Short mmCIF file of C-alpha atoms and ligand atoms in Angstrom, two decimals:
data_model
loop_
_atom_site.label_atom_id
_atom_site.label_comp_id
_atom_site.label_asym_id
_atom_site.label_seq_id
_atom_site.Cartn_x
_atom_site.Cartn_y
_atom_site.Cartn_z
CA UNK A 1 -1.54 -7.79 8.34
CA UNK A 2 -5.48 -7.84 7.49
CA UNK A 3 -7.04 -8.95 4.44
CA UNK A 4 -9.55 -8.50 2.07
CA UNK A 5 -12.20 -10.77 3.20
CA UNK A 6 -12.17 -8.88 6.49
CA UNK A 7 -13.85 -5.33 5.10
CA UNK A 8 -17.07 -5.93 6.95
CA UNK A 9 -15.18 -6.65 10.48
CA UNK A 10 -12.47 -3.59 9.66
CA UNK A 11 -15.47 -1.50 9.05
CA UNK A 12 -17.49 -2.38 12.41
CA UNK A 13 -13.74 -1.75 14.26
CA UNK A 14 -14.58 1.66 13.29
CA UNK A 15 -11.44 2.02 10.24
CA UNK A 16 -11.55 4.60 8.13
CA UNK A 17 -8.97 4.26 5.63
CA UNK A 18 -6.86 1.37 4.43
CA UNK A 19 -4.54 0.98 1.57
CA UNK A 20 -3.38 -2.10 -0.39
CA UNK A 21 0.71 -1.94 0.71
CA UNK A 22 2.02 -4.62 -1.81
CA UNK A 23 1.45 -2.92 -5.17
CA UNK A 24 2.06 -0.16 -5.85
CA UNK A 25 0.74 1.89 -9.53
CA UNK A 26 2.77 3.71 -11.88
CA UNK A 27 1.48 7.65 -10.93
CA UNK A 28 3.40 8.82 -13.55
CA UNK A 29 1.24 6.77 -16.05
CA UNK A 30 -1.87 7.43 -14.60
CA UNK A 31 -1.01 11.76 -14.77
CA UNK A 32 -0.12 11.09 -18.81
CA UNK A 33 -3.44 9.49 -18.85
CA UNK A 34 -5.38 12.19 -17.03
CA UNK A 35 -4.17 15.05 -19.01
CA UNK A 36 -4.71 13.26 -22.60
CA UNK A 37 -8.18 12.55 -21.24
CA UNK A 38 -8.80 16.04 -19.89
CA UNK A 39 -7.77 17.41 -22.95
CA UNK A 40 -9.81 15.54 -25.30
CA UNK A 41 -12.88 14.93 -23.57
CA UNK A 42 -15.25 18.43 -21.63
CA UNK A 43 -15.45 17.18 -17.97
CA UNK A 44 -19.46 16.60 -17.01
CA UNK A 45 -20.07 18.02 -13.80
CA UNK A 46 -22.77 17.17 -11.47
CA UNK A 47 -26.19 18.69 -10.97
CA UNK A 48 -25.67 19.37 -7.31
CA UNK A 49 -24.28 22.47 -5.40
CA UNK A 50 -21.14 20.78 -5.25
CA UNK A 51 -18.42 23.76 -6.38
CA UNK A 52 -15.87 22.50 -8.69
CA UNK A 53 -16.31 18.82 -8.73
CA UNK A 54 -16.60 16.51 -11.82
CA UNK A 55 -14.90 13.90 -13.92
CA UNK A 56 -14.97 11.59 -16.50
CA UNK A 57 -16.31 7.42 -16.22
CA UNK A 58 -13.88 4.92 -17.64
CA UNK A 59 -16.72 2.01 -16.45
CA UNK A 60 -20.32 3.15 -16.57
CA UNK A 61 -24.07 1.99 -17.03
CA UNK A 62 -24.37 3.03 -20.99
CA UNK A 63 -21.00 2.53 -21.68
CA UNK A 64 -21.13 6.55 -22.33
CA UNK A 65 -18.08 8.68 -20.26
CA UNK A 66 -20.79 11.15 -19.04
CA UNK A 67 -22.98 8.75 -17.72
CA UNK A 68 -22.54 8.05 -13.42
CA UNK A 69 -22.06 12.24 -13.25
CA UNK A 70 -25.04 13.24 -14.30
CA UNK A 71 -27.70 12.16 -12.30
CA UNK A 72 -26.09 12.64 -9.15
CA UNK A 73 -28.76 14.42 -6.80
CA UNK A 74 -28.61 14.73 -3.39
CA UNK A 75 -32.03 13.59 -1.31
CA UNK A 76 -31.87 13.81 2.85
CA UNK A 77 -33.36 11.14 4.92
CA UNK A 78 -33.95 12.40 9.37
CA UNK A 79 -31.76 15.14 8.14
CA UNK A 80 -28.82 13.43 6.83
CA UNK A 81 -27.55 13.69 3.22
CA UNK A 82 -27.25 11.15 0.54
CA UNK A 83 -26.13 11.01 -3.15
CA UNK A 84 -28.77 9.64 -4.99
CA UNK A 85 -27.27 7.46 -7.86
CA UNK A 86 -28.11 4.47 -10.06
CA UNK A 87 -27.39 0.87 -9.46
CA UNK A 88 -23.67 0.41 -9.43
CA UNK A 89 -24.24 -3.18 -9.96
CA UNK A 90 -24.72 -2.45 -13.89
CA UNK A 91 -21.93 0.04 -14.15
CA UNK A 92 -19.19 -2.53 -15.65
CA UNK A 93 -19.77 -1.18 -19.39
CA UNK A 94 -16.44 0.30 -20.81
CA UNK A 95 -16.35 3.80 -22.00
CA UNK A 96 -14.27 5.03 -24.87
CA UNK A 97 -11.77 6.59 -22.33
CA UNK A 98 -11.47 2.41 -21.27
CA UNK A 99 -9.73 1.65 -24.74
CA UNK A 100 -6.57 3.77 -23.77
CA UNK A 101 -3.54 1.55 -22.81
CA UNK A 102 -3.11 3.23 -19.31
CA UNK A 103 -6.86 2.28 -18.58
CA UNK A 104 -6.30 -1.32 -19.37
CA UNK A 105 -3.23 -1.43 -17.50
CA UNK A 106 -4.86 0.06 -14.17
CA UNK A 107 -8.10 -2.57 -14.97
CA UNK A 108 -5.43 -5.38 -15.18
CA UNK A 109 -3.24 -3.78 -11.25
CA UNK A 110 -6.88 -4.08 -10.03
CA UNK A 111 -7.70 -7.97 -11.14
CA UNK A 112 -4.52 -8.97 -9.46
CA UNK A 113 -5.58 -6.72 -6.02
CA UNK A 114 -8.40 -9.56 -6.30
CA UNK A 115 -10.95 -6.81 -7.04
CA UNK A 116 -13.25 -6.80 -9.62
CA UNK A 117 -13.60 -2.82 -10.98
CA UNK A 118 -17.82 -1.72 -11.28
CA UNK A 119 -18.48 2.13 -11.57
CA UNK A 120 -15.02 3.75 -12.20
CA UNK A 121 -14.54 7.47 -12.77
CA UNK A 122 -11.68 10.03 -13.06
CA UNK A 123 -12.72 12.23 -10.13
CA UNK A 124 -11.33 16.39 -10.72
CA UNK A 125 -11.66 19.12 -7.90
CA UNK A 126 -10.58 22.52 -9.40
CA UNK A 127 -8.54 24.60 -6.96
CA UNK A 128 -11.12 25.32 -3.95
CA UNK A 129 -13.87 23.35 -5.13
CA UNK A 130 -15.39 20.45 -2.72
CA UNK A 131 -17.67 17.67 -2.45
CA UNK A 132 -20.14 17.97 0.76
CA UNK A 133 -21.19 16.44 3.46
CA UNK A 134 -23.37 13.49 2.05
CA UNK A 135 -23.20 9.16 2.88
CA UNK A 136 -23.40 6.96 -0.49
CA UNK A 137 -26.60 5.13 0.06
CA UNK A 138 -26.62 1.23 0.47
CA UNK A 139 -26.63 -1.20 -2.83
CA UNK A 140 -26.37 -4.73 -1.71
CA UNK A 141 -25.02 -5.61 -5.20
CA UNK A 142 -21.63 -4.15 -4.11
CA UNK A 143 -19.64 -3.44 -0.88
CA UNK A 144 -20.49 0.14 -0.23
CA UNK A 145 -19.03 0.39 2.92
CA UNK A 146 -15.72 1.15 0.94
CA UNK A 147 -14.36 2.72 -2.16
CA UNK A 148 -11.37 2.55 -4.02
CA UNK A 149 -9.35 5.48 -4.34
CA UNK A 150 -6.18 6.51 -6.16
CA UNK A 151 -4.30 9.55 -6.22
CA UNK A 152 -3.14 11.14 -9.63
CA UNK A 153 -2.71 14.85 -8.77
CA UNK A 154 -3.35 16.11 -4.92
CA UNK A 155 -1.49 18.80 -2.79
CA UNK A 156 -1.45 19.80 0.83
CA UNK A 157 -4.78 21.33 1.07
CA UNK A 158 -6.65 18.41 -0.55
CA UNK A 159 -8.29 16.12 2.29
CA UNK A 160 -10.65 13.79 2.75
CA UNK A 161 -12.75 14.17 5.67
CA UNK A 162 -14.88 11.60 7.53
CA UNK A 163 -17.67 12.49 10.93
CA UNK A 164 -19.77 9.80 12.92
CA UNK A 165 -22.24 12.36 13.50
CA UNK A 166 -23.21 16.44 12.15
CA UNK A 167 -21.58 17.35 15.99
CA UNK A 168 -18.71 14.62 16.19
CA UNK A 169 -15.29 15.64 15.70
CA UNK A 170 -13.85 15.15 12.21
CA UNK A 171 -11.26 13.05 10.84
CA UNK A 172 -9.42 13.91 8.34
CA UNK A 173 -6.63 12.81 5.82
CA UNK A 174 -4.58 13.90 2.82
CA UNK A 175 -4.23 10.80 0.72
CA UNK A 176 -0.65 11.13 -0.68
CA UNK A 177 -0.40 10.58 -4.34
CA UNK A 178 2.23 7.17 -3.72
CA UNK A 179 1.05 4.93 -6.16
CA UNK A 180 -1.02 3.20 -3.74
CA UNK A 181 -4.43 2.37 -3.60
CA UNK A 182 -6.62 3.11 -0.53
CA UNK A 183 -10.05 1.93 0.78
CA UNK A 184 -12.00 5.13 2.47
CA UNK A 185 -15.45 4.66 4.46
CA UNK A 186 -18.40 5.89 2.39
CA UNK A 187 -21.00 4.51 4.58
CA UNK A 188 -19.94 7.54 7.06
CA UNK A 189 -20.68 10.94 6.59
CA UNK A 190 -17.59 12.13 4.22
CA UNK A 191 -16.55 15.33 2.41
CA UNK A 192 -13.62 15.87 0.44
CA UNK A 193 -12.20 19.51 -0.16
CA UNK A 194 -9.13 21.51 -2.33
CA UNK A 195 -8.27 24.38 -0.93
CA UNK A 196 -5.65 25.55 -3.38
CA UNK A 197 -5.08 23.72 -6.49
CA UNK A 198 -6.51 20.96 -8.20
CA UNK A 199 -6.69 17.50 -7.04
CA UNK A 200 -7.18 14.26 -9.10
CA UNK A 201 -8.57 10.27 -8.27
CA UNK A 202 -9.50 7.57 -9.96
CA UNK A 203 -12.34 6.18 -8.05
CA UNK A 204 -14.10 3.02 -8.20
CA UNK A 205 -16.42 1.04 -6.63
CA UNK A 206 -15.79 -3.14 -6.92
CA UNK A 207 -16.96 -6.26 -6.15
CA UNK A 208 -14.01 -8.92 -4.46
CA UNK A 209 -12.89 -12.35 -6.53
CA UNK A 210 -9.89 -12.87 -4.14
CA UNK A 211 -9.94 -11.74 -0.23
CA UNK A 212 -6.83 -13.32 0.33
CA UNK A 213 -5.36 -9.67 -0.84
CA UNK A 214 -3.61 -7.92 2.33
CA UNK A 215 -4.69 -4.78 3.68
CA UNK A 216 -3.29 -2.36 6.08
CA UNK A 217 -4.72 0.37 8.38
CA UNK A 218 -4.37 3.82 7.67
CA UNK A 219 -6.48 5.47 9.50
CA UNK A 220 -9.13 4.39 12.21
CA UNK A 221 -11.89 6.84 14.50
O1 AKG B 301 -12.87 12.00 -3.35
C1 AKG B 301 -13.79 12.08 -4.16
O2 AKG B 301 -13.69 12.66 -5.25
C2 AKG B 301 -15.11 11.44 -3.87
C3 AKG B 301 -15.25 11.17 -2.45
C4 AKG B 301 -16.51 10.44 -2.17
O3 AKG B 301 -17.48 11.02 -1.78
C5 AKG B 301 -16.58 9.00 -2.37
O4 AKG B 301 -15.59 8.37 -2.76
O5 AKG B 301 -17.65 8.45 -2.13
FE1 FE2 B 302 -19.04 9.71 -1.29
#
């Protein structure tokens, strides 16, 4: 079994995806949650030609639900893409969608994962919308390398996808909605696609307060 404190090594051994095997969340909750939240609150979807694809923030920078969807343009650097976003460093303000019971609860599963939550969102993909290619741009205030990821609605055509290079061959994986929480690569180029129906995460990025936490592969290139 790894652990926590190993991200940086798991990530230069070339692993994709890991998940955290020993606790498992209540998916049941976190679908309740979802649809009270999607049916109170409009979804703000992003400014970029991503089809499909928004959400709502549960942690953010103003503390407002919109805020972390917004701004998210897209800039290229030697002809790769990036999401241009904000410091995720000063994302830890709750938004009003943080007061609900089932928020607190998932906050409280992620503490005793040893991780401390920073920019948090309910991520939505309508049936054959998708995020493109793109690689989430380096903040040393936060690992990058790796997000947090778990599943509240997915199906069979909903995968994550992961290439080394534009001409590489391309992983790919359809996280299973389990109740456990994963790890992907972000510091790769990544895509993530639904080609029939919709398909929900709660995604956050996080900073660790106890890498004794075990880990376990997944996937690896
Ligand atoms: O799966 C998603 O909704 C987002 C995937 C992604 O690009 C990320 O987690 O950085
Ligand atoms: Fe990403």
């Amino acid at each position: 079994m790894r652990h926590l404190w190993e991200l940086k090594t798991l990530g230069d051994e070339g692993v994709l995806l890991l998940r955290f095997p020993e606790t498992q969340f209540d998916v049941q909750e976190l679908i309740r949650f979802y649809d009270k939240i999607r049916d109170t609150y409009p979804k703000t979807i992003p400014e970029v030609e991503n089809a499909g694809y928004g959400g709502w923030a549960l942690l953010s920078d103003s503390g407002d639900y919109r805020d972390g969807w917004q701004q998210g343009k897209a800039y290229e650097i030697g002809g790769r893409r990036f999401e241009k976003l904000t410091a995720h460093d000063t994302q830890t303000t709750l938004t009003e969608l943080s007061q609900y019971p089932e928020a607190q609860n998932l906050f409280r599963t992620f503490h005793s994962l040893g991780l401390k939550p920073i920019r948090t969102r309910i991520a939505e993909i309508q049936s054959e919308g998708k995020l493109n290619w793109h690689i989430d741009p380096p903040d040393p205030a936060f690992n990058v390398r790796w997000r947090a990821h778990l599943v509240v609605i997915t199906n069979d055509t909903a995968k994550f996808k992961w290439r080394l290079t534009p001409e590489a061959e391309v992983r790919e994986f359809s996280l299973p909605a389990d109740g456990y929480l994963y790890l992907a690569r972000i510091d790769l180029e990544h895509c993530v696609e639904s080609k029939e129906g919709v398909r929900v995460h709660i995604i956050s990025d996080f900073n660790i307060i106890d890498g004794e936490t075990p880990v376990e592969v997944v996937l690896a290139s």
